[in-house]
Short mmCIF file of C-alpha atoms in Angstrom, two decimals:
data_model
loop_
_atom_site.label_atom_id
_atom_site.label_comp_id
_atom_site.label_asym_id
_atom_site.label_seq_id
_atom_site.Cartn_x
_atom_site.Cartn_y
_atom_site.Cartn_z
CA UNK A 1 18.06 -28.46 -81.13
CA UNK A 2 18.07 -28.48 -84.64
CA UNK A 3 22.09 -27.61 -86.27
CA UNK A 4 24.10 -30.84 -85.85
CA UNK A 5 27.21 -29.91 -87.33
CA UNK A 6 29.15 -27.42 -89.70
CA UNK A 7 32.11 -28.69 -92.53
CA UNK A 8 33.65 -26.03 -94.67
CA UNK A 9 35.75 -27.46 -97.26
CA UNK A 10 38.08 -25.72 -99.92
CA UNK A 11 38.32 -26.33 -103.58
CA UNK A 12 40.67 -29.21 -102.98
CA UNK A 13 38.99 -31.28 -100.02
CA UNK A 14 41.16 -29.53 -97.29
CA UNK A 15 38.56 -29.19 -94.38
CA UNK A 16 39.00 -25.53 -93.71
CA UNK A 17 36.54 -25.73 -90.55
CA UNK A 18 34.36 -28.14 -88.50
CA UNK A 19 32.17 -27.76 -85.35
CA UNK A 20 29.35 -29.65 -84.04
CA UNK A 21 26.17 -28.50 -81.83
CA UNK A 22 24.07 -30.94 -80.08
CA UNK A 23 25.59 -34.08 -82.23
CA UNK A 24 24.67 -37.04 -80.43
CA UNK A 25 25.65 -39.62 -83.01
CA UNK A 26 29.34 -40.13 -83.05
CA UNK A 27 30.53 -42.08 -86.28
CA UNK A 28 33.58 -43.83 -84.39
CA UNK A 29 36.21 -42.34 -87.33
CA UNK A 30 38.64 -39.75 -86.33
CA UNK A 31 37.28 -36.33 -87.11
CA UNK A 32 40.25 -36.69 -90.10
CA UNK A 33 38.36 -40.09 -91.73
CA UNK A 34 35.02 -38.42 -90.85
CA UNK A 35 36.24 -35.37 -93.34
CA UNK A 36 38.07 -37.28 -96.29
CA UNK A 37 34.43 -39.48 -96.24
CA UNK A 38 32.53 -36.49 -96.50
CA UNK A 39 33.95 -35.19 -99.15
CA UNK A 40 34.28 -37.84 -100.95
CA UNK A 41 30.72 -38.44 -100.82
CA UNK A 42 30.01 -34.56 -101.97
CA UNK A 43 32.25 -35.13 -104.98
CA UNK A 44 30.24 -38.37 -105.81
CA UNK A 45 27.24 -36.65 -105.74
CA UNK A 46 27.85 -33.93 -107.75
CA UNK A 47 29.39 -35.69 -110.79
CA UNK A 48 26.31 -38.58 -110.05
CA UNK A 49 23.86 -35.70 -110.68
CA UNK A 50 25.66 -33.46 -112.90
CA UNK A 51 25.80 -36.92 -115.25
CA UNK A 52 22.24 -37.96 -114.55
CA UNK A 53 20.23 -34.49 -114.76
CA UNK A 54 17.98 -34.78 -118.26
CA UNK A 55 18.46 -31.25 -118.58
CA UNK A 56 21.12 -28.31 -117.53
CA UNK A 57 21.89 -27.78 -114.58
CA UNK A 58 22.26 -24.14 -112.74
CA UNK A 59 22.83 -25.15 -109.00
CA UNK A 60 23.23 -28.92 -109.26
CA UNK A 61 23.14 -30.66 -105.91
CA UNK A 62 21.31 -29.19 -103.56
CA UNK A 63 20.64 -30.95 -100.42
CA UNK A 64 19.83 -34.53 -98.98
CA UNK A 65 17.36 -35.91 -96.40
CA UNK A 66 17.10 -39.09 -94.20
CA UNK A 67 14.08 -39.43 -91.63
CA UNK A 68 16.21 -37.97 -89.32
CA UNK A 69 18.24 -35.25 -90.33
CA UNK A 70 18.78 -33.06 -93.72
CA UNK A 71 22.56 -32.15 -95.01
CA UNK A 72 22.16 -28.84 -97.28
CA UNK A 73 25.05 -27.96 -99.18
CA UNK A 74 26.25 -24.98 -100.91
CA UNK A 75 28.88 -24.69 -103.36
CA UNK A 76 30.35 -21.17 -104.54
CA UNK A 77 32.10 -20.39 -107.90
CA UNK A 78 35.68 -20.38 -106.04
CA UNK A 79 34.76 -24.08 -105.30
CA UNK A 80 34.36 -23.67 -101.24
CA UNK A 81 32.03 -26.04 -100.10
CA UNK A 82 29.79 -25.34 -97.09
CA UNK A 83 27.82 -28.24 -95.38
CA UNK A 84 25.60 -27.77 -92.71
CA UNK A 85 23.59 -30.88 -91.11
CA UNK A 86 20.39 -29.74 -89.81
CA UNK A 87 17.02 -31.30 -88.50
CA UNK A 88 14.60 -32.06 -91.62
CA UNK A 89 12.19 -29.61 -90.10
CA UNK A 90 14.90 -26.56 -91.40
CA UNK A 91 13.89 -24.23 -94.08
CA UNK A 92 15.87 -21.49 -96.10
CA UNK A 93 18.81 -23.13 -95.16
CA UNK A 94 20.43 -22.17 -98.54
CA UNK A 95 19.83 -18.84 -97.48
CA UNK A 96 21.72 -19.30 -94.43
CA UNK A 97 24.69 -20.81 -95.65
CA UNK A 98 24.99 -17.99 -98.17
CA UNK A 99 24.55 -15.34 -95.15
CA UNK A 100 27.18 -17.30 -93.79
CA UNK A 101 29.44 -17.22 -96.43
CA UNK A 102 29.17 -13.07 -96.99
CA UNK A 103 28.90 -12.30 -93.56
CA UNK A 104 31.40 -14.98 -91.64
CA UNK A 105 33.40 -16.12 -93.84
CA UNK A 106 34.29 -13.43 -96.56
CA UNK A 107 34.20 -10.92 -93.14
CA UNK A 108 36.33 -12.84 -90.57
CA UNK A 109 38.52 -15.61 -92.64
CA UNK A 110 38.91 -14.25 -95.91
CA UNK A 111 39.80 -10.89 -94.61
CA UNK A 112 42.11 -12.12 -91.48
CA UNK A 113 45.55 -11.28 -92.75
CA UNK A 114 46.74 -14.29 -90.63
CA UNK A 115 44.58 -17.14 -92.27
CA UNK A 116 46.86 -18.32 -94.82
CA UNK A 117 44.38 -19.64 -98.21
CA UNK A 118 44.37 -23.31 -98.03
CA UNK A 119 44.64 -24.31 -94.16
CA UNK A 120 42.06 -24.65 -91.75
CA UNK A 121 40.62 -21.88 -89.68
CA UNK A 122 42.26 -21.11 -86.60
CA UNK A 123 41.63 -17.80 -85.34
CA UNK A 124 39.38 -17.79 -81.66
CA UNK A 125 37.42 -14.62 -83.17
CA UNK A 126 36.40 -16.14 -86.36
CA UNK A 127 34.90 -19.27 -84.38
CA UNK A 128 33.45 -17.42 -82.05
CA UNK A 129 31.81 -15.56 -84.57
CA UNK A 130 30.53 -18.74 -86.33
CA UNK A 131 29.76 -20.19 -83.36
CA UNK A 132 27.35 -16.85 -82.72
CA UNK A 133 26.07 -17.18 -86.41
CA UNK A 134 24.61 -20.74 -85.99
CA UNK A 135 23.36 -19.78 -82.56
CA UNK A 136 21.26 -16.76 -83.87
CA UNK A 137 19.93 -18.06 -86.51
CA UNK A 138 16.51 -18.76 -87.19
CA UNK A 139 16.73 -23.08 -87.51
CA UNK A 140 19.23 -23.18 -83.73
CA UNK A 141 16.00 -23.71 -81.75
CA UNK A 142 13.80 -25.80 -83.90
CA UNK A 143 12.46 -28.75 -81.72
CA UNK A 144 11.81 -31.68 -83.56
CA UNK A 145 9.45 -34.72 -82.57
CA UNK B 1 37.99 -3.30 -82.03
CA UNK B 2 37.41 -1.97 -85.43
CA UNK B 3 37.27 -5.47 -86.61
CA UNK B 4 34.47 -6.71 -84.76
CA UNK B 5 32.61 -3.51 -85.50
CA UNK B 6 32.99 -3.79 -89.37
CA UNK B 7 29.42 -4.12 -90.98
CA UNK B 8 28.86 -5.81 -93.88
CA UNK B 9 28.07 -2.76 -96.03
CA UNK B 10 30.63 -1.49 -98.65
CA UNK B 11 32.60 1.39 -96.40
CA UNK B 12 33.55 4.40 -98.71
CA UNK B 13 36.83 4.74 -98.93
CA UNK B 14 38.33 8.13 -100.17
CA UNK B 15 40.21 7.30 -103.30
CA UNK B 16 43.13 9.72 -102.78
CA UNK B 17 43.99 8.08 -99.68
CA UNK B 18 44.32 4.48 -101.52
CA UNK B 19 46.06 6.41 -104.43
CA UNK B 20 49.07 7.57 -102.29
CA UNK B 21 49.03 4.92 -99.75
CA UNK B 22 49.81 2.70 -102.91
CA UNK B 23 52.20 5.40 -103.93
CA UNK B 24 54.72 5.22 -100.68
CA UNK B 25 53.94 1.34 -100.78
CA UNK B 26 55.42 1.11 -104.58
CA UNK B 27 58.23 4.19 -103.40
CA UNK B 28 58.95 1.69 -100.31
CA UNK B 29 59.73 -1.65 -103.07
CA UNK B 30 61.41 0.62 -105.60
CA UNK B 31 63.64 1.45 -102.25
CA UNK B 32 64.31 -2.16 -101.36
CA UNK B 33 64.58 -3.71 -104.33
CA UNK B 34 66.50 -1.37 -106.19
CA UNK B 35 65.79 -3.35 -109.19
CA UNK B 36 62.65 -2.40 -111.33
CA UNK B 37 61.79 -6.12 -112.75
CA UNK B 38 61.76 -7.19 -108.93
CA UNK B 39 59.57 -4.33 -108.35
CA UNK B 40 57.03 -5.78 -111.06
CA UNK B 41 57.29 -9.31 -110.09
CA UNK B 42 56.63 -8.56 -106.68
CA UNK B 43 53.68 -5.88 -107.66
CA UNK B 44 52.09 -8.81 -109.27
CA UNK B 45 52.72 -11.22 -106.75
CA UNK B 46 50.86 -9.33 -104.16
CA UNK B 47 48.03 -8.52 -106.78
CA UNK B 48 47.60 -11.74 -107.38
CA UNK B 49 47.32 -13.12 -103.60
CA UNK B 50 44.99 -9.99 -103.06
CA UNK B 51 43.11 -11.18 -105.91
CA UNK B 52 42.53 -14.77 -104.34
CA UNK B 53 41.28 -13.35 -101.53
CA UNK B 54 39.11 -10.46 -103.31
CA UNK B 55 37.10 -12.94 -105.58
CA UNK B 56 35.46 -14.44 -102.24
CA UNK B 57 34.39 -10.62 -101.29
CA UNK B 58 33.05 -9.84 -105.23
CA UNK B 59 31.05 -13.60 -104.90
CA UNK B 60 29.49 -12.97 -101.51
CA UNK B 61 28.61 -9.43 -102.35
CA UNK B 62 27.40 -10.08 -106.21
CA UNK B 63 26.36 -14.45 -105.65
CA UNK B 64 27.46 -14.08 -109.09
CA UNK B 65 28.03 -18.15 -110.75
CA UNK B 66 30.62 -19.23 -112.70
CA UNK B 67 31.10 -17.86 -116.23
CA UNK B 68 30.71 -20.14 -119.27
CA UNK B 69 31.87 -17.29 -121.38
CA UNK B 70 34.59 -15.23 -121.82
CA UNK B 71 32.47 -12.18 -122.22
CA UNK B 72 30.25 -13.13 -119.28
CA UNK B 73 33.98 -13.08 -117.49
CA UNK B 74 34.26 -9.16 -119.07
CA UNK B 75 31.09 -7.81 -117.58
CA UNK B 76 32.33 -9.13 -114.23
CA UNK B 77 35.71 -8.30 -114.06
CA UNK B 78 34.37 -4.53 -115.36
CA UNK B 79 31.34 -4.73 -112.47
CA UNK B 80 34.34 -5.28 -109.95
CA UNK B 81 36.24 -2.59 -111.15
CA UNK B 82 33.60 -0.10 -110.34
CA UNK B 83 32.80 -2.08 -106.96
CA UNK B 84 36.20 -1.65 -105.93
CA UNK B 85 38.00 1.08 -107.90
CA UNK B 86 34.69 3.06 -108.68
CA UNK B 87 36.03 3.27 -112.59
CA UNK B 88 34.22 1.96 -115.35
CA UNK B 89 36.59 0.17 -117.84
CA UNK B 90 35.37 0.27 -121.72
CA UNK B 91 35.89 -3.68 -122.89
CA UNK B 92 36.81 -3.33 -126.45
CA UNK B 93 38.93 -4.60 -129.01
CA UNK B 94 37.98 -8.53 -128.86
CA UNK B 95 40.12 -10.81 -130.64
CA UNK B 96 38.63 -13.10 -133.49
CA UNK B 97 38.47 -16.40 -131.21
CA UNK B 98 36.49 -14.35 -128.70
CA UNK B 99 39.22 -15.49 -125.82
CA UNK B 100 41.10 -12.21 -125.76
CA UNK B 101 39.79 -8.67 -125.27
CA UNK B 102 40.87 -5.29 -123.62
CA UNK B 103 39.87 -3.34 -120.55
CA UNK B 104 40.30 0.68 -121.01
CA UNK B 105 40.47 2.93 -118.66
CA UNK B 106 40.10 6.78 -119.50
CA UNK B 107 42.05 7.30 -115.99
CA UNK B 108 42.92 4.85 -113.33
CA UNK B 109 42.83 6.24 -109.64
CA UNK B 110 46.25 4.43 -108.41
CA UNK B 111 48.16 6.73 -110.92
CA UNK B 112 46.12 10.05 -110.21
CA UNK B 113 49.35 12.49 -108.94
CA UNK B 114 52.13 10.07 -110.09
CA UNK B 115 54.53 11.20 -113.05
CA UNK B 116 57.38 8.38 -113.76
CA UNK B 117 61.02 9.11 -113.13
CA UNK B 118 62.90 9.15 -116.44
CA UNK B 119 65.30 6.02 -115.06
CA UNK B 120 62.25 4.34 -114.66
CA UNK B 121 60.31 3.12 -117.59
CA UNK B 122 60.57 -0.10 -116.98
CA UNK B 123 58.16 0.06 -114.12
CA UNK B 124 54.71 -1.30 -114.19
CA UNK B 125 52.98 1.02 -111.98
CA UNK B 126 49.83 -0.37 -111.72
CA UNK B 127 50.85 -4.13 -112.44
CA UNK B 128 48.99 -5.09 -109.21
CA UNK B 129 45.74 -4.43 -111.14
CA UNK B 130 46.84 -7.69 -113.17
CA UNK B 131 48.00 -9.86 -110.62
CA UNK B 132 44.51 -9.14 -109.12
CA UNK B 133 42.73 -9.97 -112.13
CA UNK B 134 44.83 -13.49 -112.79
CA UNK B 135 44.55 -14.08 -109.00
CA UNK B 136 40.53 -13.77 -108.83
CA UNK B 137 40.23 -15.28 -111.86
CA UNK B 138 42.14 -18.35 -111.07
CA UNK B 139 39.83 -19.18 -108.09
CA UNK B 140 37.10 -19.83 -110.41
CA UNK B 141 38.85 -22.30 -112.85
CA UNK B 142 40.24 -19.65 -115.21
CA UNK B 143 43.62 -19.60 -116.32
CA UNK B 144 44.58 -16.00 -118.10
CA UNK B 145 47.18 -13.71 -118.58
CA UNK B 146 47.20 -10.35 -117.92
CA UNK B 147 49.57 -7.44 -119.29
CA UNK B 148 49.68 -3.94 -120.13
CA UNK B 149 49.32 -2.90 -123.46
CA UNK B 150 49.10 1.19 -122.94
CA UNK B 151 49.40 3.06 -119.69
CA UNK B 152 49.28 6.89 -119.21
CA UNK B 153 51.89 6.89 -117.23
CA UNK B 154 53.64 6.22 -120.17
CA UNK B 155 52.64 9.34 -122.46
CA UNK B 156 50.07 6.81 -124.08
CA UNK B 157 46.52 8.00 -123.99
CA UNK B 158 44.79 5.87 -122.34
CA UNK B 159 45.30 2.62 -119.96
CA UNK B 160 44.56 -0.34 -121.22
CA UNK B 161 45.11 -3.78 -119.61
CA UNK B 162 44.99 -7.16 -121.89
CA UNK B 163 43.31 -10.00 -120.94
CA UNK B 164 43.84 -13.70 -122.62
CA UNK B 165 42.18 -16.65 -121.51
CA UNK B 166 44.82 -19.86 -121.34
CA UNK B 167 42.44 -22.34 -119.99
CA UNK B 168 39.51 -24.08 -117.66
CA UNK B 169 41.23 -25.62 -114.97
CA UNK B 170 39.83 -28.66 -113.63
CA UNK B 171 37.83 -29.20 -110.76
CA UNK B 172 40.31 -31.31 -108.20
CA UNK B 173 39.11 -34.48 -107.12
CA UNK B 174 39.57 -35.72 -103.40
CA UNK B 175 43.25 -37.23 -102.84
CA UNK B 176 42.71 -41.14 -102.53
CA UNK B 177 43.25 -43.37 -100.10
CA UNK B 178 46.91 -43.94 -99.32
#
């Protein structure tokens, strides 16, 4: 199985959403340390290579990969922050995350009356419908050696 | 549910509908309010939280990036008026600095069958249009204001809506360990 684990954070760190599939690593933090880490790390990155590029940057950081797994991230202009940890075998995975933003999030959070901006995600439809995303898509099955 | 049958494709909405379902909502605040500057905060309140939440809509659908430029910010804002209000603003009338300019509207569909009450000149019909502009734009780091400079509704001939950038906001950085 090949999608580890999901983060969505908003422009100010607040982890709107977070589910695993098929983690088998636990970090031994609470999911709360786990998050505050993580985003930490993001922000790092992205003033490390905003400060470091030799030329302009469009995109900036992109993703990262260990001999184990690949973290792809994807950042859009209203500063939401989607993270998706995948096996390194994974490909279009920016492509995914932006499908994922237009047709999950914009369709069942930004548009659910009941999700107030700013707090995390807590309507049963809306994960469901995540949780049906990741499942469909192309990189779910991917077995790798 | 309608909700879970919703496609991502724009749905066509007809515009008269939206015209006088914003006319009984404004007839509704002018009713509880009873007090036009209430009325006009409160327009621009909820134009502003609508415009929060539109910006993620106008991204997903456009994967536009962030503007550098105040008249890269003009093409978009004009591009999402004909997304969602299918009218095509005329940006004109740029100020010197290049951080102010105008949108114009030869007619703007939320005021199509609505004549203003003599008693009531102080209202800002269509000040939800600003309150969405500041709202969206605020979600991408840009602080503006937003105010009507000529409105039909007003004998004037034609609509036009201000726009002055304030600032860049900054990015936030994570809270720190406490």
């Amino acid at each position: 199985m090949a999608v580890y684990n999901l983060y969505v954070f908003d422009k100010y760190g607040v982890m709107l959403f977070y589910n695993e599939w098929n983690r088998l690593k636990k970090s031994g933090m609470t999911q709360e340390e786990e998050a505050k880490l993580m985003y930490g790390m993001l922000y790092s990155i992205k003033s490390f290579v905003g400060k470091m590029s030799p030329i302009d940057l469009r995109d900036g950081f992109l993703y990262y990969k260990t001999n184990k797994y690949a973290l792809h991230y994807l950042e859009t202009p209203s500063g939401l922050k989607f993270v998706i940890s995948t096996d390194t075998a994974s490909i279009n995975v920016k492509e995914l995350l932006q499908q994922f933003y237009a047709k999950v999030w914009v369709e069942f959070v930004v548009r659910d009356p009941l999700w107030v901006p700013g707090t995390p995600v807590t309507s049963d439809l809306c994960k469901q419908k995540i949780d049906e995303f990741i499942k469909q898509s192309p990189i779910y099955g991917i077995k790798n050696i | 549910m309608s909700r879970q049958t919703t496609r991502f494709d724009a749905k066509k909405v007809n515009s008269e509908l939206l015209t006088l379902t914003y006319g009984s909502f404004v007839t509704q605040m002018l009713r509880d309010y009873e007090n036009v500057d209430d009325v006009n905060k409160q327009l621009e309140r909820i134009g502003y939280n609508m415009g929060m939440r539109l910006i993620e809509d106008f991204l997903a659908r456009t994967s536009a990036t962030r503007c550098l430029e105040m008249r890269e910010t003009a093409d978009k804002i004009q591009n999402a008026f004909r997304m969602y209000l299918n009218v095509q603003p005329t940006i004109a009338n740029w100020s010197a600095a290049g951080d102010e300019f105008s949108l114009i509207f030869d007619n703007n569909p939320l005021t199509d069958f609505v004549e203003l009450p003599q008693d009531l000149t102080n209202l800002r019909y269509s000040a939800i249009l600003c309150g969405c502009i500041r709202g969206a734009l605020e979600m991408v780091q840009l602080e503006v204001q937003c105010w009507f400079v000529q409105d039909q509704l007003k004998g004037d001939n034609n609509t036009e809506i201000r726009v002055k950038f304030i600032r860049r906001l900054e990015d936030a950085i994570p809270a720190g360990e406490d």
